[in-house]
Coordinates of C-alpha atoms in Angstrom, one line a residue:
M1 CA 61.5 -62.9 -63.4
N2 CA 62.6 -61.2 -66.5
V3 CA 66.2 -60.1 -65.8
E4 CA 67.3 -58.9 -69.1
A5 CA 65.5 -57.6 -72.3
S6 CA 67.1 -56.9 -75.6
P7 CA 67.2 -53.2 -76.5
R8 CA 67.2 -54.2 -80.1
L9 CA 63.5 -54.7 -80.0
A10 CA 63.0 -51.0 -79.7
M11 CA 64.1 -50.5 -83.3
E12 CA 61.5 -50.1 -86.0
P13 CA 61.3 -53.1 -88.4
V14 CA 63.2 -52.5 -91.6
S15 CA 61.2 -52.8 -94.8
I16 CA 62.9 -55.5 -96.8
D17 CA 61.7 -56.9 -100.1
L18 CA 61.9 -60.6 -99.3
N19 CA 61.3 -61.5 -102.9
A20 CA 64.5 -59.7 -103.8
E21 CA 66.5 -61.1 -100.9
P22 CA 68.4 -64.4 -100.8
I23 CA 66.9 -66.7 -98.2
V24 CA 70.1 -67.0 -96.2
D25 CA 73.6 -66.0 -97.1
S26 CA 75.5 -68.7 -95.1
A27 CA 78.8 -67.1 -95.8
E28 CA 77.6 -63.8 -94.3
L29 CA 75.8 -65.0 -91.3
V30 CA 78.4 -66.8 -89.2
N31 CA 77.4 -66.1 -85.6
R32 CA 74.4 -65.9 -83.3
G33 CA 74.4 -62.1 -83.2
Q34 CA 74.4 -61.7 -87.0
I35 CA 71.6 -64.2 -87.5
I36 CA 69.4 -62.6 -84.8
D37 CA 70.0 -59.1 -86.1
R38 CA 68.8 -60.3 -89.5
M39 CA 65.8 -61.9 -87.9
L40 CA 65.0 -58.6 -86.2
E41 CA 65.5 -56.6 -89.4
V42 CA 62.8 -58.6 -91.2
M43 CA 60.5 -58.8 -88.1
P44 CA 57.0 -58.1 -89.5
S45 CA 54.7 -55.8 -87.6
Q46 CA 51.6 -57.9 -88.2
E47 CA 50.3 -60.6 -86.0
E48 CA 50.4 -63.4 -88.6
L49 CA 53.3 -64.3 -90.8
S50 CA 52.9 -64.6 -94.5
P51 CA 54.1 -67.8 -96.2
L52 CA 57.1 -66.0 -97.5
E53 CA 58.0 -64.5 -94.1
H54 CA 57.4 -67.9 -92.5
D55 CA 59.9 -69.5 -94.9
Y56 CA 62.4 -66.7 -94.6
L57 CA 62.4 -66.9 -90.8
R58 CA 62.5 -70.7 -90.8
N59 CA 65.7 -70.7 -92.9
L60 CA 67.3 -68.1 -90.6
T61 CA 66.2 -70.3 -87.7
D62 CA 67.8 -73.4 -89.3
R63 CA 71.0 -71.3 -89.6
L64 CA 70.8 -70.3 -85.9
V65 CA 70.4 -74.0 -84.9
S66 CA 73.4 -75.0 -87.0
V67 CA 75.6 -72.3 -85.4
T68 CA 74.4 -72.5 -81.7
G69 CA 72.7 -75.9 -81.5
A70 CA 75.3 -77.7 -79.3
H71 CA 75.3 -75.0 -76.6
A72 CA 71.5 -74.6 -76.9
V73 CA 70.9 -78.4 -76.4
N74 CA 72.9 -78.2 -73.1
E75 CA 70.8 -75.3 -72.0
Y76 CA 67.6 -77.0 -73.0
D77 CA 68.6 -80.1 -71.0
R78 CA 69.4 -77.9 -67.9
Y79 CA 66.0 -76.3 -68.3
R80 CA 64.3 -79.7 -68.3
T81 CA 66.2 -80.9 -65.1
I82 CA 65.2 -77.8 -63.1
G83 CA 61.8 -79.4 -62.6
E84 CA 63.4 -82.1 -60.5
R85 CA 65.0 -79.8 -57.9
H86 CA 64.0 -79.9 -54.2
I87 CA 64.9 -78.2 -50.9
D88 CA 66.4 -80.1 -47.9
L89 CA 64.1 -79.2 -45.0
D90 CA 64.0 -80.2 -41.4
E91 CA 61.5 -82.9 -41.8
Q92 CA 60.8 -83.2 -38.0
A93 CA 60.2 -79.5 -37.7
V94 CA 57.7 -79.5 -40.6
R95 CA 56.0 -82.6 -39.2
T96 CA 55.6 -81.0 -35.8
K97 CA 54.1 -77.9 -37.4
H98 CA 51.5 -79.7 -39.4
Q99 CA 50.8 -83.1 -37.9
G100 CA 47.2 -83.4 -36.7
K101 CA 46.4 -79.8 -37.7
T102 CA 43.6 -78.5 -40.0
I103 CA 45.3 -77.0 -43.1
L104 CA 43.4 -75.0 -45.7
V105 CA 45.0 -74.2 -49.0
T106 CA 43.5 -71.6 -51.3
G107 CA 44.3 -72.3 -54.9
G108 CA 44.9 -76.0 -54.1
T109 CA 44.2 -77.3 -57.6
G110 CA 46.8 -75.2 -59.4
Q111 CA 50.3 -76.5 -60.2
I112 CA 52.0 -75.2 -57.0
G113 CA 48.8 -75.8 -54.9
T114 CA 48.7 -79.4 -56.0
A115 CA 52.4 -79.9 -55.2
L116 CA 51.8 -78.3 -51.8
M117 CA 48.8 -80.5 -51.1
H118 CA 50.9 -83.6 -51.8
E119 CA 53.8 -82.3 -49.6
L120 CA 51.4 -81.6 -46.8
E121 CA 49.8 -85.0 -47.0
R122 CA 53.2 -86.5 -46.1
Y123 CA 53.0 -84.8 -42.7
N124 CA 49.7 -86.4 -41.6
P125 CA 47.5 -83.3 -41.1
G126 CA 44.2 -83.8 -39.2
R127 CA 42.3 -82.3 -42.2
L128 CA 43.6 -81.1 -45.5
I129 CA 41.3 -78.7 -47.4
S130 CA 41.6 -77.2 -50.8
L131 CA 39.5 -74.0 -51.5
T132 CA 39.1 -73.0 -55.1
R133 CA 36.4 -71.5 -57.4
G134 CA 35.9 -75.0 -58.8
K135 CA 36.8 -73.9 -62.4
T136 CA 40.1 -75.9 -62.5
P137 CA 39.7 -79.6 -62.7
V138 CA 41.5 -81.6 -60.0
A139 CA 44.2 -83.2 -62.2
D140 CA 46.1 -84.9 -59.5
P141 CA 43.9 -85.2 -56.3
T142 CA 45.4 -85.7 -52.9
I143 CA 43.9 -88.9 -51.4
Q144 CA 42.9 -87.5 -48.0
A145 CA 42.0 -84.0 -49.1
E146 CA 38.6 -82.3 -49.0
Y147 CA 37.9 -80.0 -52.0
W148 CA 35.7 -77.0 -51.2
H149 CA 34.5 -74.4 -53.6
A150 CA 34.2 -70.6 -53.0
D151 CA 35.5 -67.5 -54.8
I152 CA 38.0 -65.7 -52.6
S153 CA 36.7 -62.3 -53.9
D154 CA 33.4 -63.2 -52.2
G155 CA 34.0 -62.1 -48.6
E156 CA 30.9 -63.7 -47.1
A157 CA 31.7 -67.0 -48.8
V158 CA 35.3 -67.0 -47.5
K159 CA 34.1 -66.1 -44.0
A160 CA 31.6 -69.0 -44.1
V161 CA 34.2 -71.5 -45.2
I162 CA 36.8 -70.5 -42.6
E163 CA 34.2 -70.4 -39.8
Q164 CA 33.1 -73.9 -40.7
T165 CA 36.6 -75.4 -41.1
Q166 CA 38.4 -73.6 -38.3
P167 CA 41.9 -74.0 -39.9
D168 CA 45.1 -73.9 -37.9
I169 CA 47.1 -72.8 -40.9
I170 CA 45.9 -71.1 -44.1
Y171 CA 48.2 -71.3 -47.2
H172 CA 47.0 -68.5 -49.5
L173 CA 47.9 -69.3 -53.1
A174 CA 44.8 -68.4 -55.0
A175 CA 45.5 -65.5 -57.4
Q176 CA 45.5 -64.4 -61.0
K177 CA 49.1 -65.2 -61.9
H178 CA 49.3 -64.6 -65.7
P179 CA 50.6 -61.0 -66.5
S180 CA 49.0 -60.8 -69.9
I181 CA 45.6 -62.0 -68.7
A182 CA 45.8 -59.6 -65.8
E183 CA 45.9 -56.7 -68.2
Q184 CA 42.9 -58.0 -70.1
Q185 CA 40.9 -58.7 -66.9
I186 CA 41.8 -55.8 -64.6
P187 CA 38.7 -55.8 -62.4
E188 CA 38.8 -59.6 -61.9
T189 CA 42.5 -59.5 -61.2
L190 CA 42.2 -56.7 -58.6
T191 CA 39.2 -58.3 -56.9
T192 CA 41.1 -61.6 -56.7
N193 CA 44.7 -60.5 -55.9
I194 CA 43.9 -57.6 -53.6
L195 CA 40.3 -57.9 -52.3
G196 CA 40.6 -61.7 -52.2
T197 CA 43.7 -61.4 -50.1
N198 CA 42.0 -58.9 -47.8
N199 CA 39.0 -61.2 -47.4
I200 CA 41.3 -64.1 -46.4
I201 CA 43.0 -61.9 -43.8
E202 CA 39.7 -60.5 -42.3
A203 CA 38.0 -63.9 -42.2
A204 CA 41.1 -65.4 -40.5
K205 CA 41.1 -62.6 -37.9
Q206 CA 37.4 -63.2 -37.1
A207 CA 37.9 -66.9 -36.8
S208 CA 41.2 -66.5 -34.7
V209 CA 43.2 -68.5 -37.2
P210 CA 46.7 -68.8 -35.7
Q211 CA 48.7 -68.6 -38.9
I212 CA 48.7 -67.6 -42.6
V213 CA 51.4 -68.4 -45.2
H214 CA 51.2 -66.3 -48.3
A215 CA 52.5 -67.0 -51.9
S216 CA 53.9 -63.9 -53.7
T217 CA 56.0 -63.3 -56.8
G218 CA 59.5 -62.1 -57.6
K219 CA 57.9 -59.4 -59.7
A220 CA 56.9 -57.7 -56.4
L221 CA 60.5 -56.8 -55.7
R222 CA 60.3 -53.9 -58.1
P223 CA 60.2 -50.5 -56.4
H224 CA 57.2 -49.6 -58.6
S225 CA 55.4 -51.4 -61.4
P226 CA 52.7 -50.2 -63.7
D227 CA 51.8 -53.8 -64.6
T228 CA 48.5 -55.0 -63.1
Y229 CA 49.8 -58.4 -62.0
A230 CA 53.0 -57.2 -60.3
A231 CA 51.3 -54.2 -58.7
S232 CA 48.4 -56.2 -57.3
K233 CA 50.8 -58.8 -55.8
K234 CA 52.9 -56.0 -54.3
A235 CA 49.7 -54.7 -52.7
S236 CA 48.9 -58.2 -51.4
E237 CA 52.4 -58.2 -49.7
W238 CA 51.5 -54.9 -48.1
L239 CA 48.2 -56.2 -46.8
M240 CA 49.9 -59.3 -45.3
S241 CA 52.7 -57.2 -43.8
T242 CA 50.2 -54.8 -42.2
A243 CA 48.2 -57.7 -40.7
A244 CA 51.3 -59.4 -39.4
Q245 CA 52.5 -56.2 -37.6
E246 CA 49.2 -56.1 -35.7
G247 CA 50.5 -59.3 -34.0
D248 CA 47.3 -61.4 -33.7
T249 CA 48.2 -63.8 -36.5
L250 CA 51.5 -65.3 -37.5
I251 CA 52.0 -64.3 -41.2
S252 CA 54.9 -65.1 -43.5
S253 CA 55.3 -65.3 -47.3
A254 CA 57.4 -66.8 -50.1
R255 CA 58.4 -65.2 -53.4
F256 CA 58.4 -67.4 -56.4
T257 CA 59.9 -67.0 -59.9
H258 CA 58.9 -68.9 -63.0
V259 CA 58.1 -72.5 -62.3
A260 CA 59.9 -74.8 -64.8
D261 CA 57.5 -77.7 -64.7
N262 CA 54.5 -75.4 -64.9
S263 CA 55.9 -73.4 -67.7
V264 CA 53.3 -72.0 -70.2
F265 CA 56.2 -71.4 -72.5
G266 CA 57.3 -75.0 -72.3
R267 CA 53.9 -76.3 -73.2
K268 CA 53.5 -73.8 -76.1
L269 CA 57.0 -74.5 -77.3
H270 CA 56.4 -78.2 -78.1
G271 CA 52.9 -77.4 -79.5
W272 CA 54.5 -75.0 -81.9
I273 CA 57.2 -77.5 -82.9
D274 CA 54.7 -80.3 -83.5
D275 CA 52.6 -78.0 -85.7
E276 CA 55.7 -76.4 -87.4
A277 CA 54.2 -73.1 -86.3
P278 CA 56.2 -70.0 -85.4
I279 CA 57.9 -70.0 -82.0
R280 CA 56.9 -66.6 -80.6
L281 CA 59.4 -65.0 -78.2
H282 CA 59.3 -61.5 -76.8
G283 CA 62.9 -60.9 -77.7
P284 CA 66.3 -62.6 -78.2
D285 CA 68.1 -61.9 -75.0
I286 CA 65.4 -62.5 -72.3
L287 CA 66.7 -64.4 -69.3
F288 CA 64.6 -66.1 -66.7
Y289 CA 65.3 -67.6 -63.3
L290 CA 63.4 -70.8 -62.7
Q291 CA 62.4 -73.1 -59.8
S292 CA 60.4 -76.3 -59.6
S293 CA 56.9 -76.9 -58.3
R294 CA 58.3 -79.0 -55.5
E295 CA 60.8 -76.3 -54.5
S296 CA 57.9 -73.8 -54.5
A297 CA 55.8 -76.0 -52.2
Q298 CA 58.7 -76.6 -49.9
L299 CA 59.5 -72.9 -49.8
L300 CA 56.0 -72.4 -48.4
L301 CA 56.5 -75.1 -45.8
A302 CA 59.7 -73.3 -44.8
A303 CA 57.8 -70.0 -44.6
S304 CA 55.5 -71.6 -42.0
L305 CA 58.6 -72.3 -39.8
E306 CA 60.0 -68.8 -40.2
A307 CA 57.0 -66.9 -39.0
E308 CA 57.5 -64.5 -36.0
P309 CA 55.0 -62.5 -34.0
S310 CA 54.5 -58.9 -35.3
K311 CA 56.9 -59.4 -38.3
F312 CA 56.3 -60.3 -41.9
N313 CA 59.1 -62.6 -42.9
M314 CA 59.6 -63.1 -46.6
L315 CA 61.4 -66.1 -48.1
A316 CA 63.1 -66.8 -51.5
L317 CA 65.4 -69.4 -52.8
N318 CA 69.0 -68.4 -52.5
N319 CA 70.6 -70.3 -55.4
L320 CA 68.5 -70.3 -58.5
D321 CA 71.4 -71.2 -60.7
Y322 CA 72.1 -68.9 -63.6
P323 CA 69.0 -67.8 -65.6
V324 CA 67.9 -69.5 -68.8
N325 CA 67.8 -67.7 -72.2
L326 CA 64.5 -68.5 -74.0
T327 CA 66.1 -68.3 -77.4
D328 CA 68.6 -71.0 -76.3
I329 CA 65.8 -73.1 -75.0
A330 CA 63.9 -72.8 -78.3
V331 CA 67.0 -73.5 -80.4
G332 CA 67.8 -76.5 -78.2
A333 CA 64.3 -78.0 -78.5
L334 CA 64.5 -77.5 -82.3
A335 CA 67.9 -79.2 -82.4
K336 CA 66.8 -82.2 -80.3
T337 CA 63.5 -82.7 -82.2
R338 CA 64.8 -81.7 -85.7
G339 CA 61.9 -79.3 -85.7
R340 CA 61.3 -76.8 -88.6
S341 CA 59.4 -74.1 -86.8
P342 CA 60.7 -70.5 -87.4
I343 CA 61.6 -68.4 -84.4
Y344 CA 59.7 -65.1 -84.5
F345 CA 60.6 -62.3 -82.1
S346 CA 57.1 -60.8 -81.9
G347 CA 57.6 -58.2 -79.2
Y348 CA 56.1 -57.8 -75.7
E349 CA 52.6 -58.5 -74.6
P350 CA 51.0 -56.0 -72.1
G351 CA 51.9 -57.0 -68.6
Y352 CA 55.5 -57.8 -69.2
E353 CA 58.4 -55.5 -68.3
E354 CA 60.6 -54.8 -71.3
T355 CA 63.6 -53.3 -69.4
P356 CA 64.2 -53.9 -65.6
Y357 CA 64.7 -50.9 -63.4
P358 CA 68.5 -50.3 -63.6
H359 CA 69.0 -49.8 -59.8
L360 CA 67.1 -52.8 -58.7
Y361 CA 70.0 -54.4 -56.9
D362 CA 72.6 -53.2 -54.5
P363 CA 76.1 -54.1 -55.9
M364 CA 77.4 -54.4 -52.4
L365 CA 75.0 -57.3 -51.8
A366 CA 74.0 -58.6 -55.2
G367 CA 75.1 -62.2 -55.7
E368 CA 75.2 -62.8 -51.9
V369 CA 71.4 -63.0 -51.6
S370 CA 68.5 -64.3 -53.6
P371 CA 67.9 -62.4 -56.9
L372 CA 64.2 -62.2 -55.8
I373 CA 65.3 -59.8 -53.0
S374 CA 65.9 -56.2 -54.1
G375 CA 68.6 -53.7 -53.0
L376 CA 66.1 -52.0 -50.7
E377 CA 65.5 -55.4 -49.0
A378 CA 68.8 -57.2 -49.0
H379 CA 70.3 -55.4 -46.1
D380 CA 68.0 -57.2 -43.8
S381 CA 68.4 -60.7 -45.3
N382 CA 69.7 -63.8 -43.5
S383 CA 69.8 -67.5 -44.2
A384 CA 66.6 -69.1 -43.1
K385 CA 66.6 -71.3 -40.0
A386 CA 65.0 -74.1 -41.9
T387 CA 67.8 -74.4 -44.5
P388 CA 70.7 -72.3 -45.9
Q389 CA 69.1 -72.9 -49.4
I390 CA 66.7 -70.1 -48.5
D391 CA 67.1 -66.4 -47.7
T392 CA 64.7 -64.5 -45.5
F393 CA 64.1 -60.8 -44.7
S394 CA 61.4 -58.9 -42.8
L395 CA 59.2 -56.7 -45.1
G396 CA 57.7 -53.7 -43.4
F397 CA 55.9 -50.5 -44.5
G398 CA 55.5 -47.1 -42.8
D399 CA 52.2 -45.4 -42.2
A400 CA 49.7 -46.4 -44.9
T401 CA 46.4 -44.7 -44.0
E402 CA 45.9 -43.6 -47.6
L403 CA 46.5 -47.2 -48.8
R404 CA 43.6 -48.5 -46.7
K405 CA 41.4 -45.8 -48.3
Y406 CA 42.3 -47.3 -51.7
V407 CA 41.2 -50.8 -50.6
D408 CA 37.9 -49.3 -49.4
R409 CA 37.4 -47.5 -52.7
L410 CA 38.1 -50.7 -54.6
Y411 CA 35.4 -52.5 -52.5
N412 CA 32.9 -49.7 -53.2
N413 CA 33.8 -49.1 -56.9
Q414 CA 34.6 -52.5 -58.2
Q415 CA 31.2 -52.8 -60.0
S416 CA 31.0 -49.2 -61.3
A417 CA 34.5 -48.2 -62.2
T418 CA 35.9 -48.7 -65.7
P419 CA 39.0 -50.9 -66.1
Q420 CA 41.0 -47.7 -66.9
Q421 CA 39.8 -46.0 -63.7
L422 CA 40.8 -49.1 -61.7
K423 CA 44.2 -49.1 -63.5
T424 CA 44.8 -45.5 -62.7
D425 CA 43.9 -46.1 -59.0
L426 CA 46.2 -49.1 -58.9
D427 CA 49.1 -47.0 -60.2
D428 CA 48.4 -44.4 -57.5
L429 CA 48.4 -47.2 -55.0
S430 CA 51.7 -48.4 -56.3
W431 CA 53.4 -45.1 -55.9
S432 CA 51.9 -44.8 -52.4
L433 CA 53.3 -48.2 -51.6
L434 CA 56.8 -47.2 -52.6
D435 CA 56.5 -44.1 -50.3
A436 CA 55.3 -46.3 -47.4
R437 CA 58.0 -48.9 -48.0
L438 CA 60.8 -46.3 -48.0
K439 CA 59.6 -45.1 -44.6
A440 CA 60.6 -48.5 -43.2
V441 CA 64.0 -48.7 -45.0
P442 CA 67.1 -47.4 -43.2
T443 CA 68.3 -44.1 -44.7
E444 CA 71.8 -45.4 -45.3
V445 CA 70.3 -48.1 -47.6
I446 CA 68.3 -45.5 -49.6
D447 CA 71.4 -43.3 -49.7
R448 CA 73.5 -46.0 -51.4
T449 CA 70.9 -46.3 -54.2
A450 CA 70.6 -42.5 -54.4
K451 CA 74.3 -42.1 -54.9
R452 CA 74.2 -44.6 -57.8
I453 CA 71.3 -42.7 -59.3
A454 CA 73.1 -39.4 -59.0
R455 CA 76.2 -40.9 -60.8
Q456 CA 74.1 -42.5 -63.5
P457 CA 70.4 -41.8 -63.7
S458 CA 68.2 -44.4 -65.4
Q459 CA 69.1 -44.3 -69.1
T460 CA 66.0 -46.2 -70.2
A461 CA 63.0 -44.5 -72.0
D462 CA 60.7 -45.7 -69.3
A463 CA 59.1 -42.8 -67.5
D464 CA 58.4 -45.0 -64.4
H465 CA 62.1 -45.6 -64.0
H466 CA 62.8 -41.8 -64.0
R467 CA 60.1 -41.2 -61.5
T468 CA 61.4 -44.0 -59.3
D469 CA 64.8 -42.3 -59.4
Q470 CA 63.2 -39.0 -58.2
V471 CA 61.3 -40.7 -55.4
L472 CA 64.4 -42.5 -54.1
L473 CA 66.4 -39.3 -54.2
A474 CA 63.6 -37.4 -52.4
N475 CA 63.6 -40.0 -49.6
S476 CA 67.4 -40.0 -49.2
S477 CA 69.7 -37.7 -47.2
F478 CA 72.1 -37.6 -50.1
E479 CA 72.3 -34.3 -52.0
P480 CA 72.5 -35.0 -55.7
I481 CA 75.0 -33.1 -57.8
I482 CA 72.8 -33.2 -60.9
D483 CA 69.4 -31.8 -61.7
L484 CA 66.8 -34.5 -62.4
S485 CA 63.9 -32.0 -62.6
T486 CA 63.8 -32.4 -66.3
A487 CA 63.6 -36.2 -66.2
K488 CA 60.5 -37.7 -67.8
T489 CA 57.6 -38.3 -65.3

């Protein structure tokens, strides 16, 4: 979860003649802020750095390492140890839930899926089945597992697998999880994350599967998101919540944040350093919460224990420690390896939120519950029965007839609609989801947010933030003392 983004990236790059500039004036650049400001001033707008720009940024980076290296090394070491964390679960309760059962894991060859398969194997299931498209090699196979292949966006194939295997529990992890790729592959992402989830639910109903455990993302806590990945996962939460409320199947879910030992950034970072290539960061002040693959797998196991009839209980780790700063991680890695790569603040890729919604958390509750639970959700949170390391709350939605129509349209139009049409429909769905969610939130909770908005409307340039303000105010009983009718929409 991106919890902070630097406003400095909004500035236009300053045209500086590097041939006329000294490489680095050490006497002038004495702290982190000054060095980073200089790096942003000379930030080129092109994708590739010229040799002169490369050398200029590398010398500024060397200066940054010399000024902040000791602190950054400590942060880098902390980042590396996050991958070793685990959750203390009730081992007997988990064993009772899974021993002798048929367990099916969609996405069982991914990083978290593999970790989950290994965790499940410890509890002696009767059958352990991984269901994937077969495009990801099984890097670390589970000894007793069966590896089946089917695309979850193919409803008939999913139905056939579930009818044949008759699972007692389905762990649904399969999804397009990369925000940038999701923007490049909108039809594929929607058919996987939304239709694929719907296919799992419908096939499970027809086969009378007793339980589904769903994997979600911290990005789904946003009231509204224009990003394809976050919006599609929020829609998958709604699908699961609706199915859970029908009462036939136990359904629960877990929200993950960035997984430290599955970090794309971590792999890229050391590749860049080995090649002395530019280390590309979105911005200098971006903070991320992290958890480990094993924590993620154990969070899903805990979710299986927290399921209740007719409720959709959502779980998230309570204490994620304080977030890491990617610039510190990069500087720490350079200091430890004596690397000579320049750090280049290259701006945001599509699919990443530059500035978080300002009213995401309720100050009355923030810090007391998981940062993956929003202010509209935290009022209902409690410590999980499985362990106090986890928070849980029940995620519900009001009447959503129009939302079902959207899913039907997606089924009917997935082949004929353009990516932009699908994106527009997804945005309409996201706003409808916010309306449906607010129907299930107590008025006093919405009012607390509305009062904060009235005192200080969103000051960002993000039109979605201003529209979210308006939606929250319209759903509250609070009478604002300001006129937001001129806000950007």
